PDB file of C-alpha atoms in Angstrom:
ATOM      1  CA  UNK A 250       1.796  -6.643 -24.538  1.00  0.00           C
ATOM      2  CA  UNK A 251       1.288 -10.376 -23.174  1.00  0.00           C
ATOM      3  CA  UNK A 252       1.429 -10.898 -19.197  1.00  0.00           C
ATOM      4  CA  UNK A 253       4.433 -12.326 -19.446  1.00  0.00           C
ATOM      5  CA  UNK A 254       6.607  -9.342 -20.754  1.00  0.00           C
ATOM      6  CA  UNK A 255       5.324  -7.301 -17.714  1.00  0.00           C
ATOM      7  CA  UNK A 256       7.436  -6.195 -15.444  1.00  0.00           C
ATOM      8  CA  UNK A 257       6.477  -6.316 -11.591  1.00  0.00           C
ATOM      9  CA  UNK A 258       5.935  -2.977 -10.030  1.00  0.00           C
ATOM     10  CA  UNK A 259       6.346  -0.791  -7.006  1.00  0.00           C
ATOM     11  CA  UNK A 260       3.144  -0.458  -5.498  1.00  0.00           C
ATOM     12  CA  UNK A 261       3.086   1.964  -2.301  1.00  0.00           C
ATOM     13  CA  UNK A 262      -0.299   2.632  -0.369  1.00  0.00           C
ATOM     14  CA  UNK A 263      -0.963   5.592   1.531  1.00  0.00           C
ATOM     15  CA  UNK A 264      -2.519   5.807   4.422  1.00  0.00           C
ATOM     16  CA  UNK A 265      -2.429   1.385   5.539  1.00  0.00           C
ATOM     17  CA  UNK A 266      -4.835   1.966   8.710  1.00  0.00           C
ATOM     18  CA  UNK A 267      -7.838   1.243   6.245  1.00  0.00           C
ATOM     19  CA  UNK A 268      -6.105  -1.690   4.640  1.00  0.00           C
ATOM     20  CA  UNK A 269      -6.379  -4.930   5.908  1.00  0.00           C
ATOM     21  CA  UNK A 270      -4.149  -7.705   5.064  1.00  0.00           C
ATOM     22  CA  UNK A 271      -6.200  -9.521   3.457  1.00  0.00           C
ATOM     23  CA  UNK A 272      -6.742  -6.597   1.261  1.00  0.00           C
ATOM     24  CA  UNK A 273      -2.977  -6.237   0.928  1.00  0.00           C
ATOM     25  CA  UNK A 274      -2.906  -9.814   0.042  1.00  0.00           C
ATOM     26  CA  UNK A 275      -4.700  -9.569  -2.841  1.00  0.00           C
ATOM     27  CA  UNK A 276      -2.889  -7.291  -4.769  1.00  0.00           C
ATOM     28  CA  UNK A 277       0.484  -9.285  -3.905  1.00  0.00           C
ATOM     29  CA  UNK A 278      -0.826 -12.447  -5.594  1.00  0.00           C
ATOM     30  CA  UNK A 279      -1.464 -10.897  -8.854  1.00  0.00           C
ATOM     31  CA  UNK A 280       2.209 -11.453 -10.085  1.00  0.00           C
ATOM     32  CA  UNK A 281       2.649  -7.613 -10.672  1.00  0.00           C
ATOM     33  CA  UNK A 282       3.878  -6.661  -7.399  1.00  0.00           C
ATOM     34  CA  UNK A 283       7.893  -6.687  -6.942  1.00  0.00           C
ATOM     35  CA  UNK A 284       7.545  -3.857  -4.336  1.00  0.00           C
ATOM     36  CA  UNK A 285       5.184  -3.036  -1.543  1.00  0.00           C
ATOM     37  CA  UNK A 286       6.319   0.063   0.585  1.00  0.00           C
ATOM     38  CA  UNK A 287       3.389   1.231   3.018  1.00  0.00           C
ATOM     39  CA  UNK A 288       3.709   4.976   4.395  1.00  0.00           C
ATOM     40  CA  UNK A 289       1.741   5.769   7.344  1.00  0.00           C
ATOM     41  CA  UNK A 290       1.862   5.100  11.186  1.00  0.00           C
ATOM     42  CA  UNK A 291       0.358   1.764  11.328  1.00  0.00           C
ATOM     43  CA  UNK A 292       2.192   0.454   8.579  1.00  0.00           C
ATOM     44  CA  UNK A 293       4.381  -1.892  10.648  1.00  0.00           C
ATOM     45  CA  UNK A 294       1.183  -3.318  12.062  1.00  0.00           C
ATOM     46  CA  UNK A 295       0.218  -4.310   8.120  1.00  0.00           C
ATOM     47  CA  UNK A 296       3.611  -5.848   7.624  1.00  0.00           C
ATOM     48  CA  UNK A 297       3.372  -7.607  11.046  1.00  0.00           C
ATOM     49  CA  UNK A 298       0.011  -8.936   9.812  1.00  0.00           C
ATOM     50  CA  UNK A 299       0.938  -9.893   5.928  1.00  0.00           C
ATOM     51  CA  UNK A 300       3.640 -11.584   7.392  1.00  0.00           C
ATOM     52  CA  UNK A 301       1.426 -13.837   9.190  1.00  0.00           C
ATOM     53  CA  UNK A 302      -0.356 -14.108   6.487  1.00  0.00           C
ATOM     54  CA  UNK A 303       2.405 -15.673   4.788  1.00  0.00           C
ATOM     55  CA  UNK A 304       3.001 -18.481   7.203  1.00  0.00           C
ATOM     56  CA  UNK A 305       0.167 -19.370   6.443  1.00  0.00           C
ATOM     57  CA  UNK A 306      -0.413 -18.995   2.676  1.00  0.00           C
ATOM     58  CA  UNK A 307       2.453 -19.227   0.602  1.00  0.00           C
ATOM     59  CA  UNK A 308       2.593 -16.025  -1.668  1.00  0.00           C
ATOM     60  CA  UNK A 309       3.049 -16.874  -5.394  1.00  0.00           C
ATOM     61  CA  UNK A 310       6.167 -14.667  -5.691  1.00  0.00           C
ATOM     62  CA  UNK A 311       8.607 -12.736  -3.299  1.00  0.00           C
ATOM     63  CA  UNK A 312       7.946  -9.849  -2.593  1.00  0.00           C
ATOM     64  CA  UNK A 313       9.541  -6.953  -0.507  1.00  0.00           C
ATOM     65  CA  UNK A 314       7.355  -5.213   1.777  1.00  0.00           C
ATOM     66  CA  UNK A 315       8.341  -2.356   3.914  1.00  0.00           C
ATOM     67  CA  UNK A 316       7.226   1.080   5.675  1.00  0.00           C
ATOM     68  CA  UNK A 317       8.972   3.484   3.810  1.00  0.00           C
ATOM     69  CA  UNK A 318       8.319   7.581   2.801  1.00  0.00           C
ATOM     70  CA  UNK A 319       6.446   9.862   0.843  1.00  0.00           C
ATOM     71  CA  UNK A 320       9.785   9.906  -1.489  1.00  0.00           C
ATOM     72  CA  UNK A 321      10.009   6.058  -1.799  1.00  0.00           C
ATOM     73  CA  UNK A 322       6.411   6.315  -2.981  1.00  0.00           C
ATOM     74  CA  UNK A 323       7.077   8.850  -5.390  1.00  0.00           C
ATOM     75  CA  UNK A 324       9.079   6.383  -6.956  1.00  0.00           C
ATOM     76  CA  UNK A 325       5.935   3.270  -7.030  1.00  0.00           C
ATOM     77  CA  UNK A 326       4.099   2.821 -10.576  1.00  0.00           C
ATOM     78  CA  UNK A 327       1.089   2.813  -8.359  1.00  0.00           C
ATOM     79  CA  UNK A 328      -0.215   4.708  -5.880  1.00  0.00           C
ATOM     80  CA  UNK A 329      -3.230   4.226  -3.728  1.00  0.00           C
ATOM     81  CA  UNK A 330      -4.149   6.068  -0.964  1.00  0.00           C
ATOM     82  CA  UNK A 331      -6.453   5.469   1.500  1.00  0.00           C
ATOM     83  CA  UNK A 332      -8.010   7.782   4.376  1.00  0.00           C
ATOM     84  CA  UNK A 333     -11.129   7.900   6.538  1.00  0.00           C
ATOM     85  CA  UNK A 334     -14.197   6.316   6.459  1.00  0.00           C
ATOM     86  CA  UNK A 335     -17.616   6.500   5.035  1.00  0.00           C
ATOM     87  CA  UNK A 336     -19.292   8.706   7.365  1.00  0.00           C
ATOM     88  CA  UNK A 337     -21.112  11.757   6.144  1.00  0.00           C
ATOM     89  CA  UNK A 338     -19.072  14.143   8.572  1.00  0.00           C
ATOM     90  CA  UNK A 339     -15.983  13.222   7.660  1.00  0.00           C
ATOM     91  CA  UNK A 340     -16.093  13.827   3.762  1.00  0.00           C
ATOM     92  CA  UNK A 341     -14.447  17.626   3.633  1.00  0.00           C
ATOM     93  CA  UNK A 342     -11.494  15.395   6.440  1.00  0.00           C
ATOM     94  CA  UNK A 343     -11.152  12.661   4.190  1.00  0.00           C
ATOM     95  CA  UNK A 344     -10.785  15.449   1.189  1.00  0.00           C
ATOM     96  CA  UNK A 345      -8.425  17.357   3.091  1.00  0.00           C
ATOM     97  CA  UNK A 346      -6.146  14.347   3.928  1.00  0.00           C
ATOM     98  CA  UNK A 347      -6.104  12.904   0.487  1.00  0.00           C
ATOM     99  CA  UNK A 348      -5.518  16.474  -0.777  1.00  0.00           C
ATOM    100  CA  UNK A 349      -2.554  16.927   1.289  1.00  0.00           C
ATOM    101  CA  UNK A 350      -1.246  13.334   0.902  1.00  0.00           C
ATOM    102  CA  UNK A 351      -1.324  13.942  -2.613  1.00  0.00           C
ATOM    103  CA  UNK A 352       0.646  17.215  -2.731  1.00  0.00           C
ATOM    104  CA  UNK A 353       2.740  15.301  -0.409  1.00  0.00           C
ATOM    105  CA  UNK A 354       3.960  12.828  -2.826  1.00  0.00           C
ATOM    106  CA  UNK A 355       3.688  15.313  -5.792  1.00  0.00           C
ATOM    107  CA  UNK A 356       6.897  17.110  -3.498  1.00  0.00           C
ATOM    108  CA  UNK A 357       8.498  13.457  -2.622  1.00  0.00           C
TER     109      UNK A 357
END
């Protein structure tokens, strides 16, 4: 299939308080992107900042970014989710809230 007979997805992440917007950024500009829906609680403060962002930068295509729920990511092609960080104490944590943010959207 060539590039251009893709279709752009819905892309939710999971989980946005380990995201930056620069981060977020990046996956917009691809071209793949149609949909960006963003389920935790500081999701708003990643839409705030991506649309800062893009006073600044134009993005290559619009997209719709929003917070939405476990059921509106249900419906993504994609997606990622992100919890935690890299310390050693907070693996079986991490595990646990992946684990349950995956049965969450399994349910959605």
């Amino acid at each position: 299939m060539s590039s251009n007979n893709r279709k752009p997805a819905r892309v939710a992440i999971i989980g946005p308080e380990q995201v930056s917007a620069t981060d977020a950024y990046s996956l917009l500009v691809s071209g793949l992107i149609k949909e960006l829906v963003l389920v935790g609680t500081r999701s708003r403060r990643l839409i705030a900042e991506l649309e800062e962002l893009r006073t600044v930068v134009e993005f290559p295509h619009e997209t719709k970014i929003w917070k939405g729920t476990y059921a509106d990511a249900a419906e993504a092609s994609v997606a990622i989710i992100t919890f935690g960080d890299a310390k050693p104490h907070t693996v079986n944590v991490n595990r646990s809230y992946v684990r349950g943010a995956a049965m969450r959207l399994n349910s959605a």
